[in-house]
XYZ file of C-alpha atoms in Angstrom:
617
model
C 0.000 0.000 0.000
C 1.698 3.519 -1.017
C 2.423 6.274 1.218
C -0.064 8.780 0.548
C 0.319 12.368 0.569
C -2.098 13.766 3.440
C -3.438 17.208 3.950
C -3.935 18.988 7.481
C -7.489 18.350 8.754
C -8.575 20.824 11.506
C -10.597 19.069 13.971
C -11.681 20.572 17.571
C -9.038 20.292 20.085
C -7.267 18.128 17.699
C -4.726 18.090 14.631
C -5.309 15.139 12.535
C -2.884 14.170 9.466
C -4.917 12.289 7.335
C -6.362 11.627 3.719
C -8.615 14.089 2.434
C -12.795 12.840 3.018
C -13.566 12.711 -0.519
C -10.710 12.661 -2.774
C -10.284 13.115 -6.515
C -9.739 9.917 -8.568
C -7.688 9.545 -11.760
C -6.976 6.618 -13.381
C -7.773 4.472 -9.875
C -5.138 6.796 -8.194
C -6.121 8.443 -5.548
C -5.375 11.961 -5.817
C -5.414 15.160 -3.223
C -5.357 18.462 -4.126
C -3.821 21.143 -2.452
C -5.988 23.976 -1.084
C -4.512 27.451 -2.170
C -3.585 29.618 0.456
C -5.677 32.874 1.166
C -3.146 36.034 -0.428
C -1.740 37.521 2.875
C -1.355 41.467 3.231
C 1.733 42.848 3.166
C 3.454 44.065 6.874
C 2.549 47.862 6.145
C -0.817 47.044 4.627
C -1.929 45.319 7.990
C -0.522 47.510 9.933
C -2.779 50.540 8.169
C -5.523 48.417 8.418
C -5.647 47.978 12.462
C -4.742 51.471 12.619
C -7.726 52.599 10.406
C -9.937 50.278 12.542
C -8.782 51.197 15.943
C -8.860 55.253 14.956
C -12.378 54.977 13.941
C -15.057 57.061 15.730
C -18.256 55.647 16.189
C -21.175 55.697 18.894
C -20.266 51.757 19.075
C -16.661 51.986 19.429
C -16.904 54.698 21.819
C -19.156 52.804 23.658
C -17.164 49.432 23.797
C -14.237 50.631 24.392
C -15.165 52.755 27.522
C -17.010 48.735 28.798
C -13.494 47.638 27.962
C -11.598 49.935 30.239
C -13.858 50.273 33.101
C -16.413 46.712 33.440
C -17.677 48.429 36.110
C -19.713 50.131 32.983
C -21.043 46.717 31.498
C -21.958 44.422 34.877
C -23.382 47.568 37.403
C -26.372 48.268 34.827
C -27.422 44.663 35.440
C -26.878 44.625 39.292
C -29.637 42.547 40.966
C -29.401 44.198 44.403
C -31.736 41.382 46.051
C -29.657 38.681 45.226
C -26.215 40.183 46.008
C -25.882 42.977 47.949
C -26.167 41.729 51.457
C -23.393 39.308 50.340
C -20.998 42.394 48.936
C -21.970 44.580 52.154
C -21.068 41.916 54.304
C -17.722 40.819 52.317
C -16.528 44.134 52.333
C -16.936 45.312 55.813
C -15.296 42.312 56.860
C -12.216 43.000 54.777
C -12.389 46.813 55.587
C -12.032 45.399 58.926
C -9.464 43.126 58.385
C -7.526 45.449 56.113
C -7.131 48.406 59.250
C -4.634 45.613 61.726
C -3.022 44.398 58.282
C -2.260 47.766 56.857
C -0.671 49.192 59.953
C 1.246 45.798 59.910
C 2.725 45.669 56.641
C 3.846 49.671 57.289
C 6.919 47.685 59.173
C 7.336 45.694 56.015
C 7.820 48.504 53.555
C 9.602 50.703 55.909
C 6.931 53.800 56.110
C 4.987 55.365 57.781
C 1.089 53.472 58.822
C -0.914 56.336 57.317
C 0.381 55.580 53.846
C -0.337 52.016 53.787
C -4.425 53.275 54.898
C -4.251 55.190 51.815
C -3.012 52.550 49.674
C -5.727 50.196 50.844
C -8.458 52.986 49.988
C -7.132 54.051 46.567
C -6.792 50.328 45.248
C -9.690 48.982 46.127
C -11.809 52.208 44.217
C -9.794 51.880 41.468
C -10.234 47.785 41.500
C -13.822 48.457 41.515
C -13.657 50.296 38.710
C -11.659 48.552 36.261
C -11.105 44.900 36.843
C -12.816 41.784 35.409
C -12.773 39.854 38.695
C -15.669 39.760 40.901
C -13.839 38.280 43.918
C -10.188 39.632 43.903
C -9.648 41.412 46.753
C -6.524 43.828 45.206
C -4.251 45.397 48.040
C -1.254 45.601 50.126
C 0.552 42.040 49.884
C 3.135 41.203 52.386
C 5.698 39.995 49.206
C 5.263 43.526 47.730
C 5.441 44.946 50.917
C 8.415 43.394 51.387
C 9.832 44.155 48.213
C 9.154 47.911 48.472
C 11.021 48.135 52.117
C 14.122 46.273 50.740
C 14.475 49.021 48.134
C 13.446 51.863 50.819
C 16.345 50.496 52.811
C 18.699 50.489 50.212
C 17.928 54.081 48.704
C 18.031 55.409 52.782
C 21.469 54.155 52.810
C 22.572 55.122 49.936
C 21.240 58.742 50.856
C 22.991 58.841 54.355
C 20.165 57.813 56.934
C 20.896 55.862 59.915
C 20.148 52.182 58.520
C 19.017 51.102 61.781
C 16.497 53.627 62.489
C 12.454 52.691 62.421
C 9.958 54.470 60.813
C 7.445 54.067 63.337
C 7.618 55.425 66.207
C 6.946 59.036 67.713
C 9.679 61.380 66.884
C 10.724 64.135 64.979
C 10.803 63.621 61.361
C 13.470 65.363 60.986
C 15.841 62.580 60.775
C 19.799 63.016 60.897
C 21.926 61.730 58.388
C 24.454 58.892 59.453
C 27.623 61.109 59.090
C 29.833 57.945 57.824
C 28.060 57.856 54.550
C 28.644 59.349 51.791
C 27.216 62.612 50.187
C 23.885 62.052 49.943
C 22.384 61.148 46.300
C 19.557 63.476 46.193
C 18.285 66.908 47.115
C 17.630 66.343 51.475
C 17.692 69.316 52.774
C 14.205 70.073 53.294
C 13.005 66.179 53.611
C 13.511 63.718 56.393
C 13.806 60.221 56.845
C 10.315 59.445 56.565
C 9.834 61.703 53.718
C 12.353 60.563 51.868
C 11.037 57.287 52.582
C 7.578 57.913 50.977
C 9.797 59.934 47.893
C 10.780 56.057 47.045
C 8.192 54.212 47.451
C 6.131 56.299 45.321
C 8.395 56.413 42.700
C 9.022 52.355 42.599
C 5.477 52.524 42.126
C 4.623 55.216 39.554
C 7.408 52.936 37.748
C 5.815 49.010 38.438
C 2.657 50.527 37.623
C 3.765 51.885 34.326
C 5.365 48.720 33.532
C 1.992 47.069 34.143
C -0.138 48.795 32.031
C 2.819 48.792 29.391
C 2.405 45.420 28.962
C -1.500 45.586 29.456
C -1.542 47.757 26.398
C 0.822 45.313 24.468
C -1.589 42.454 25.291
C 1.685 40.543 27.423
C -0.817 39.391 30.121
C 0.506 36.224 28.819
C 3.574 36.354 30.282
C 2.581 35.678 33.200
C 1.721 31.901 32.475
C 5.260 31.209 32.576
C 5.312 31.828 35.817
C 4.575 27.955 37.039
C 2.545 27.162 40.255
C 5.697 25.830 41.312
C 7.613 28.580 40.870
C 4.915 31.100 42.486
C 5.001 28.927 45.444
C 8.666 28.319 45.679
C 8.980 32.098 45.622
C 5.913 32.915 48.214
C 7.860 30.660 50.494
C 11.243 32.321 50.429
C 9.854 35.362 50.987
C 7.864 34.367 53.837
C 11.173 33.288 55.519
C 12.456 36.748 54.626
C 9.885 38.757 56.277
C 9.949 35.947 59.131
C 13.296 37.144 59.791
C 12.549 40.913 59.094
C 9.996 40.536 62.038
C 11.875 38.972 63.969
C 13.575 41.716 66.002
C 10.144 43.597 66.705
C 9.401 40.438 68.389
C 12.248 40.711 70.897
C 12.632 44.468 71.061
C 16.263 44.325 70.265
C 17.893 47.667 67.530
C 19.977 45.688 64.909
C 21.255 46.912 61.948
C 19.398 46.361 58.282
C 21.332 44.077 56.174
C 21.095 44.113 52.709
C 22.685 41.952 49.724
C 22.932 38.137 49.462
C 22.793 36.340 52.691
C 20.735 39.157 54.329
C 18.708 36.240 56.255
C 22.143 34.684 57.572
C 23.214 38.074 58.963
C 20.006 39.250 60.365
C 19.784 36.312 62.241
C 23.372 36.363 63.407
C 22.985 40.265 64.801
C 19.798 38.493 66.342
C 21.861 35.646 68.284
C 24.246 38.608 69.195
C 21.446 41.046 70.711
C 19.225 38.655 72.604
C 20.627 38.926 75.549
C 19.313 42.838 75.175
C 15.821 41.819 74.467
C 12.836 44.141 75.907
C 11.234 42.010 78.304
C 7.662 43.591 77.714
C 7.884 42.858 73.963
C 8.923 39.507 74.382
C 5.832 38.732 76.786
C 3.342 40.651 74.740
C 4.340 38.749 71.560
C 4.139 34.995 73.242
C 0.731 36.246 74.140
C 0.079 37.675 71.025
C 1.502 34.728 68.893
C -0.090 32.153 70.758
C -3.889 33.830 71.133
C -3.519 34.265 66.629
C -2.177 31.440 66.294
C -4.946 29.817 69.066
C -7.761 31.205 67.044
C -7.039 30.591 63.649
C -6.670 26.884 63.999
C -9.926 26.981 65.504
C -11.455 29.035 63.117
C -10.279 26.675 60.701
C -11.420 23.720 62.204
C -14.834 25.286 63.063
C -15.299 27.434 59.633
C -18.262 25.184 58.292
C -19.994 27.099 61.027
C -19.194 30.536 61.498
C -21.416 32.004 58.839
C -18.649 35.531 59.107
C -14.966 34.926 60.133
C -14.367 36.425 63.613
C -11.544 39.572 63.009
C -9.139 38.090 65.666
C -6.506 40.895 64.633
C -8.480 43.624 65.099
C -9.687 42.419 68.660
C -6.355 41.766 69.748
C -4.887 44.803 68.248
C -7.975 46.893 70.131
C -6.609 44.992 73.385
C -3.136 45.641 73.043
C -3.677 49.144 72.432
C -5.518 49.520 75.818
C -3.167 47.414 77.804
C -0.124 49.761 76.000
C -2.086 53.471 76.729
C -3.123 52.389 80.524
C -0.391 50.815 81.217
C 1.971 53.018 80.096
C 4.266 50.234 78.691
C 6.102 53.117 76.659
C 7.157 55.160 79.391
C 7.933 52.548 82.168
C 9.436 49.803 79.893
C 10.862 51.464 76.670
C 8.503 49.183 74.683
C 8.191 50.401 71.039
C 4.961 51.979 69.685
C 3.202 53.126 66.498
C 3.518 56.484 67.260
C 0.848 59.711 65.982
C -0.977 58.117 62.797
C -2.262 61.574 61.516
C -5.730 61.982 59.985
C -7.354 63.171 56.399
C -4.985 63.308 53.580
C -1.971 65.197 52.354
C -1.685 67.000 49.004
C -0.588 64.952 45.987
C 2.734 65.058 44.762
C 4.264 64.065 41.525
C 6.916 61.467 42.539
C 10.758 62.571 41.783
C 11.723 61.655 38.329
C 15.282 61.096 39.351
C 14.866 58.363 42.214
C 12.202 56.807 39.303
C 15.481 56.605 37.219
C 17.197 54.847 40.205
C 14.861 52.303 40.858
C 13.600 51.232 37.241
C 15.307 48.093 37.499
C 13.733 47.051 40.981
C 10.426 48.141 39.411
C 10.387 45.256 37.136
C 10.880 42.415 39.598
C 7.781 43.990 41.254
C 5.673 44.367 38.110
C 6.449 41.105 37.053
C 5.601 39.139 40.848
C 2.285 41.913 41.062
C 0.887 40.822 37.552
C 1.424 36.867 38.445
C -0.448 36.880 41.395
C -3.262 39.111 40.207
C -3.671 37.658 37.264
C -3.547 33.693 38.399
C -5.751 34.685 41.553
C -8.490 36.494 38.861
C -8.231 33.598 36.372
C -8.409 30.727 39.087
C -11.835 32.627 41.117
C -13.436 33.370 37.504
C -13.074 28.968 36.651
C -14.700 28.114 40.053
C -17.514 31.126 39.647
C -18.578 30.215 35.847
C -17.280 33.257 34.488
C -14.044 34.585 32.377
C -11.316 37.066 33.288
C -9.533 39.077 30.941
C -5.867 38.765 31.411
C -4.656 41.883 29.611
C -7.136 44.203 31.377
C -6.159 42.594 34.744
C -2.817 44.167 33.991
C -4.607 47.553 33.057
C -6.611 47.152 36.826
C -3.494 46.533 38.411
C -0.960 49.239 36.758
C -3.581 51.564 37.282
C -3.877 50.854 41.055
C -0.166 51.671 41.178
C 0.036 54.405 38.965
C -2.900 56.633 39.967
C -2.206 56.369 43.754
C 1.646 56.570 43.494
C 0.379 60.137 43.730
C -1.520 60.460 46.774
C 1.411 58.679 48.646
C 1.096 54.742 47.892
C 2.773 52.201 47.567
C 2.792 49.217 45.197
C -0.253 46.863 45.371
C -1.518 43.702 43.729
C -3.800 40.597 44.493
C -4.187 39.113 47.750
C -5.048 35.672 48.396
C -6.167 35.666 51.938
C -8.779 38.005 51.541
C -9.658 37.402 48.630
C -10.584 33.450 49.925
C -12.158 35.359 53.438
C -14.347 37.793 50.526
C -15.515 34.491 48.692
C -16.306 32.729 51.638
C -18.565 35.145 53.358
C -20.607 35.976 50.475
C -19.109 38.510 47.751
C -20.985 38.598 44.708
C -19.109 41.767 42.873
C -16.728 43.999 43.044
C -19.237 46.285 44.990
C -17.978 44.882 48.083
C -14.434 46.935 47.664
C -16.570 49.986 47.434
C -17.595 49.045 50.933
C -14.278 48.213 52.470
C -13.195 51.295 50.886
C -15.748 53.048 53.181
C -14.133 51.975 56.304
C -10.725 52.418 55.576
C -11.620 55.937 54.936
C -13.778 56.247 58.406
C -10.342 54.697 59.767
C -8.273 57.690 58.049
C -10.694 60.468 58.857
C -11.600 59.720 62.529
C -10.012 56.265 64.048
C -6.964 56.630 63.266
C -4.741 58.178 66.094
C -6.592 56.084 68.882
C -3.889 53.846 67.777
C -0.819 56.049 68.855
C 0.207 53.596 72.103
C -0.366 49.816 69.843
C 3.266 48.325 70.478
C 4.925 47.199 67.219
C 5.699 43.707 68.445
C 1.635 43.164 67.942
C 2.030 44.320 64.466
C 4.888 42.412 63.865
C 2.415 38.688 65.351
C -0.007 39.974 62.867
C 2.682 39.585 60.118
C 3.904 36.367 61.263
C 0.873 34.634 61.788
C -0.220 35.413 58.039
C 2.263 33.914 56.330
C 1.416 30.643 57.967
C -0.050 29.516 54.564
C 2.719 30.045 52.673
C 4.835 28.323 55.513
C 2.988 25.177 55.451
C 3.719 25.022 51.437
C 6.597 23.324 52.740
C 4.457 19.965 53.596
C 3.465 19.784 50.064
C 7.042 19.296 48.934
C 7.143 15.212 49.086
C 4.148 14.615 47.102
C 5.704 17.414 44.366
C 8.466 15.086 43.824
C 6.601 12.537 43.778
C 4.310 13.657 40.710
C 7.003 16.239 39.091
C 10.942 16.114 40.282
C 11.333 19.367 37.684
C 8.624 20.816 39.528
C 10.067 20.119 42.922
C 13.396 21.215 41.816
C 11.791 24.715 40.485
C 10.454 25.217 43.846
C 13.416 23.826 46.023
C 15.614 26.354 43.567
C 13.827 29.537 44.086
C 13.129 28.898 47.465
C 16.705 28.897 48.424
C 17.725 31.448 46.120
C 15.298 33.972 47.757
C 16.576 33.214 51.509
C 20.170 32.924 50.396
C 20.629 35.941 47.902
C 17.615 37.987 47.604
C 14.086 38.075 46.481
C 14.899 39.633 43.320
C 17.375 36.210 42.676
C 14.797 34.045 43.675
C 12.451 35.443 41.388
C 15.156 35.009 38.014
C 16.428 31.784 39.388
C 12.814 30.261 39.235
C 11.952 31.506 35.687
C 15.451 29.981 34.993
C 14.615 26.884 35.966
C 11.217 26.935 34.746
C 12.557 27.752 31.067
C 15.105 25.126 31.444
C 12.798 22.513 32.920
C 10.504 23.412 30.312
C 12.949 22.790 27.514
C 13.937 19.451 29.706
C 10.318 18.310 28.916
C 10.006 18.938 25.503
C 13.230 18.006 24.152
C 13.097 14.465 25.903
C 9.020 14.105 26.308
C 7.758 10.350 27.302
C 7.849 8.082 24.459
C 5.857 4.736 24.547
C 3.972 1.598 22.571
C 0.475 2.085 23.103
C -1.832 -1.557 23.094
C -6.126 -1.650 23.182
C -8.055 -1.470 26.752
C -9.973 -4.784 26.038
C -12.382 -4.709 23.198
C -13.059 -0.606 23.655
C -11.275 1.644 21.259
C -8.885 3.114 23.944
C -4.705 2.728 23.919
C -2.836 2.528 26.785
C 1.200 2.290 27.665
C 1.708 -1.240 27.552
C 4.566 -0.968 29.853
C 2.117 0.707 32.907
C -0.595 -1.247 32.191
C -1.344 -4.807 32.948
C -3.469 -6.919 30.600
C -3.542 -4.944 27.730
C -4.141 -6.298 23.851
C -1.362 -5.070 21.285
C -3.477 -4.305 18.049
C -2.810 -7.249 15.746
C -0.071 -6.493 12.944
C 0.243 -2.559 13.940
C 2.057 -1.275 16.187
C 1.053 2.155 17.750
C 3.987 4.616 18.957
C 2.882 7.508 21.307
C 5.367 10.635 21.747
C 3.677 12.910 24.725
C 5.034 16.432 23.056
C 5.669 18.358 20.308
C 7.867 17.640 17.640
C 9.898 20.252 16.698
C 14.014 20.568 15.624
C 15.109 19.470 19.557
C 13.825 16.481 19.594
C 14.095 14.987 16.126
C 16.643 13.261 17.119
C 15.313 11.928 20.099
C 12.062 10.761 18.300
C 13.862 8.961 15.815
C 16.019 6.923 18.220
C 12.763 5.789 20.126
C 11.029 4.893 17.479
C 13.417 2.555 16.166
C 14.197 1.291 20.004
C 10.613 0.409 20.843
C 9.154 -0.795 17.842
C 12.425 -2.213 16.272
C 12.202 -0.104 13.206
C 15.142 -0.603 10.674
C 15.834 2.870 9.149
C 17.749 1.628 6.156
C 16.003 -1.324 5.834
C 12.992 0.493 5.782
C 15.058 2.888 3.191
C 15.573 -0.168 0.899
C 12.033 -1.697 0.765
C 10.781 1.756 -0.541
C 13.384 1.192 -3.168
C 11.738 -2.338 -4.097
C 8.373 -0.730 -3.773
C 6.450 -0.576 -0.488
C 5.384 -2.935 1.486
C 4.136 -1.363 4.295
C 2.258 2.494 5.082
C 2.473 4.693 8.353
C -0.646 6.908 9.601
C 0.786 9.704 11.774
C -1.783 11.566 13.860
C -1.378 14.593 15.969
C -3.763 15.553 18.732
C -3.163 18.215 21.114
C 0.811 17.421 22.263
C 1.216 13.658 21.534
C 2.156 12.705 18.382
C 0.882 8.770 17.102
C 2.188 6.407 14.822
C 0.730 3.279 13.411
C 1.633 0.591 11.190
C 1.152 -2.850 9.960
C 3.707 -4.915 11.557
């Protein structure tokens, strides 16, 4: 039977190679003809095209294209306030409430002030509402930005001459001195202190990220981002977890140690730890055993016990209320030198256009926090829109979440993205839209307006349990390691890899090291993909690997070759040798009956990755 020439069927879900349906016959020759390829436009031509199109000015195109930037326009028409806004009132004062103790919190993380992380809460969550496809995502301060933010506030203090080892909470002057064994400072100081200067970065990192975001929002790169493996997200969640574990660590004991910075940071922190603990506040270390082991106490429970609380119980804000009266009447400031928030002003400050030189400076850190930001955000609004019924657009997630960065990196924010925590907390109470950020919006502001300076005497060591205890998820990622390996050792090895590179060098290290690995493990996969002889379940029509499988029935006379992945110039090679090692294939053998005329004809089919081969024996 002769080899015949096959055409490329397109099937759903599947590429088939296989003779044409109902092919032309000459002379009891099957023939196929060719179909002639539609006359492509020219690079210019298409280009003028798209441009025509997009620069058109119509009712309609106005129209979609204002749905297209702001949803809010397309779903809040068809709001059905019966059905879902007791849910999204609930959801969201819940997470308003949840978002006060966290946002003081993560101040410690990104070095500033707590005021600025209230109006970062505020500002994102409007703008959220506004323009992003998810119903669910809760889009805020995350700890891993957090932390990125106050490794490159630390850095640029330095570098500007401020005493590394000074707080930013706390109440004093802001008029901070410059360490005199520095160098000349790198910017204009004179009339800005530590805690200005502080803000002057972390706006600017953020003006940057959040250009960088809706860059590639614009250029339709949301995805990017699906390169960035489970694996690796986790690997890297869990490095930086023992990072700000270690950042925390001295508000804990109440001890003044230097910041480190650079590879090994973790190594030395804990070292200047080991060396100051015999100067550990006594106050702080009580308060945080209490602290620790009350969170710790009532989140097990609540886990345990969650089919039945109908609304989570805000164990942070209780015990931050009670620490804050304990500090103020007992005076634990004044009588043992335990550290405190300090004056958490009210209202809001004037906006200010962040400094286009320190944007210049920190351009490069602003990718690493782009790039982590538009992961999480967009995974997080991809994986709630699957288990809701209901699709999230990638590229405008990117828009949602630059514009959360750039907008507010004007009214004194800092750089924000998805949150899981509260975005599982928002799903499980009830949230229905994106209506409910509206309403934690609402008390963050009541928070910044009135609330805020009855938390002047709340000891930092509470802050820091709050930190600790939430990154007990990404903590217990660690368990999950064994069965990893056991289903992927590439996958394990992604994780183990960026893991380690983010304690032992940096954050920004861990984060290349896992795409590394990822790339390379990726290439791994396809250049050497799983090759095997495939024999009938039974009777049915199904093929199975002979060599897993126990008591399957090799076709009679064919034998059916299965390569799981593509086939490209990589793994020619490879395919060739395994086809001839499994089904005893003689190349030039093969080469010489074609020469006597054949004797024998191969069907190759292609459906999604695997590649199959059959053949009479």
């Amino acid at each position: 039977m002769p080899i015949l020439p096959c055409r490329l069927a397109k099937e759903p879900g599947c590429d088939r190679m296989d003779a044409s349906p109902e092919p032309q016959q000459k002379g009891g020759t099957l023939v196929l003809v060719r179909r002639q390829p539609p006359v492509s436009q020219g690079l210019l031509e298409t280009l003028k095209a798209r441009m025509k199109q997009s620069c058109t000015c119509s009712t309609p195109c106005v129209q979609a294209l204002v749905q297209n930037l702001f949803p809010v326009t397309h779903w809040l028409p068809q709001y059905r306030p019966k059905e879902y806004l007791a849910g999204d009132v609930m959801s969201g004062l819940v997470i308003g409430i949840i978002l006060v103790p966290q946002a003081i919190a993560y101040s410690l993380l990104a070095g500033l002030q707590p005021i600025y992380s209230l109006y970062t809460s505020f500002f994102a969550n409007l703008i959220y509402f506004l323009m992003g496809t998810s119903r669910h995502v809760n889009v805020g301060i995350f700890s891993l930005l957090c932390l990125m933010v106050g490794q490159v506030v630390d850095r640029e203090l330095q570098l500007a001459g401020f005493d590394p080892s000074q707080d930013s909470l706390g109440p004093r002057d802001n008029g901070s001195t410059l360490n005199s064994s520095t160098a000349t400072p790198v910017f204009e100081l004179q009339d800005c202190g530590r805690d200005c200067h502080a803000i002057r970065i972390a706006t600017a990192l953020t003006l940057v990220t959040g250009l960088y975001q809706v860059l590639m929002g614009v250029l339709r790169l949301g995805f990017v981002s699906t390169y960035l493996s489970q694996p690796l997200l986790d690997g890297f969640a869990m490095g930086a977890s023992v990072t700000i574990l270690t950042s925390q660590a001295k508000h804990l004991l109440g001890v003044r140690i230097p910041r480190h910075q650079g590879p090994g940071m973790v190594i030395h922190t804990w070292l200047s730890l080991l060396h100051s603990v015999g100067q550990a506040n006594i106050c702080d270390v009580i308060t945080s055993a209490v602290c620790l082991g009350v969170l710790v106490a009532a989140k097990e429970l609540s886990d345990r016990y969650r089919r039945y609380l109908k609304v989570p119980v805000p164990t942070e804000l209780l015990v931050i209320v009670v620490a804050t009266l304990v500090s103020h009447f007992g005076q634990l400031h004044t009588r043992f030198g335990s550290s405190v928030a300090g004056s958490i002003p009210t209202g809001f400050v004037a906006p200010q256009v962040p400094d286009p030189k320190i944007m210049w400076h920190v351009a490069l850190d602003a990718a690493s926090l782009a790039l982590v930001g538009s992961a999480f955000s967009i995974s997080l609004a991809e994986m709630f829109a699957r288990s809701h019924g209901y699709s999230a657009r990638a590229n405008q997630e990117l828009l949602a979440v630059g514009c959360c960065n750039v907008l507010p990196a004007f009214f004194h924010c800092f750089a924000t993205s998805a949150a899981l925590s509260k975005t599982l907390v928002k799903t499980a109470i009830g949230c229905q839209t994106q209506l409910s950020s509206v309403v934690s919006a609402a008390v963050v502001l009541l928070v910044l307006l009135v609330l805020a300076p009855l938390f002047h005497d709340l000891q930092r060591c509470v802050l820091a349990c709050i930190i600790v205890v939430s990154l007990r998820g990404a903590l217990r990622k660690v368990k999950d390691l064994p069965q990893l390996w056991r289903l992927s050792p590439a996958d394990a090895l992604v994780w183990v890899a960026t893991a380690a590179t983010c304690v032992l060098v940096s954050t920004e290290a861990g984060l290349l090291a896992g795409v590394f690995f990822s790339l390379l493990s990726l290439a791994g996969r396809t250049q050497r993909p799983r090759a095997a002889l495939l024999a009938r379940i039974g009777d049915s029509t199904f093929y199975e690997d002979a060599t897993e499988f126990e008591g399957l029935l090799p076709p009679p006379e064919v034998r059916v070759f299965r390569f799981t992945g593509p086939l490209y110039y990589a793994n020619k090679d490879f395919f060739l040798r395994s086809l001839y090692s499994l089904t005893g294939l003689d190349a030039g053998r093969s080469a010489t009956r074609k020469e006597k005329g054949p004797e024998w004809s191969l069907t190759v089919h292609r459906c999604c990755s695997w590649t199959w081969l059959a053949w009479p024996h």
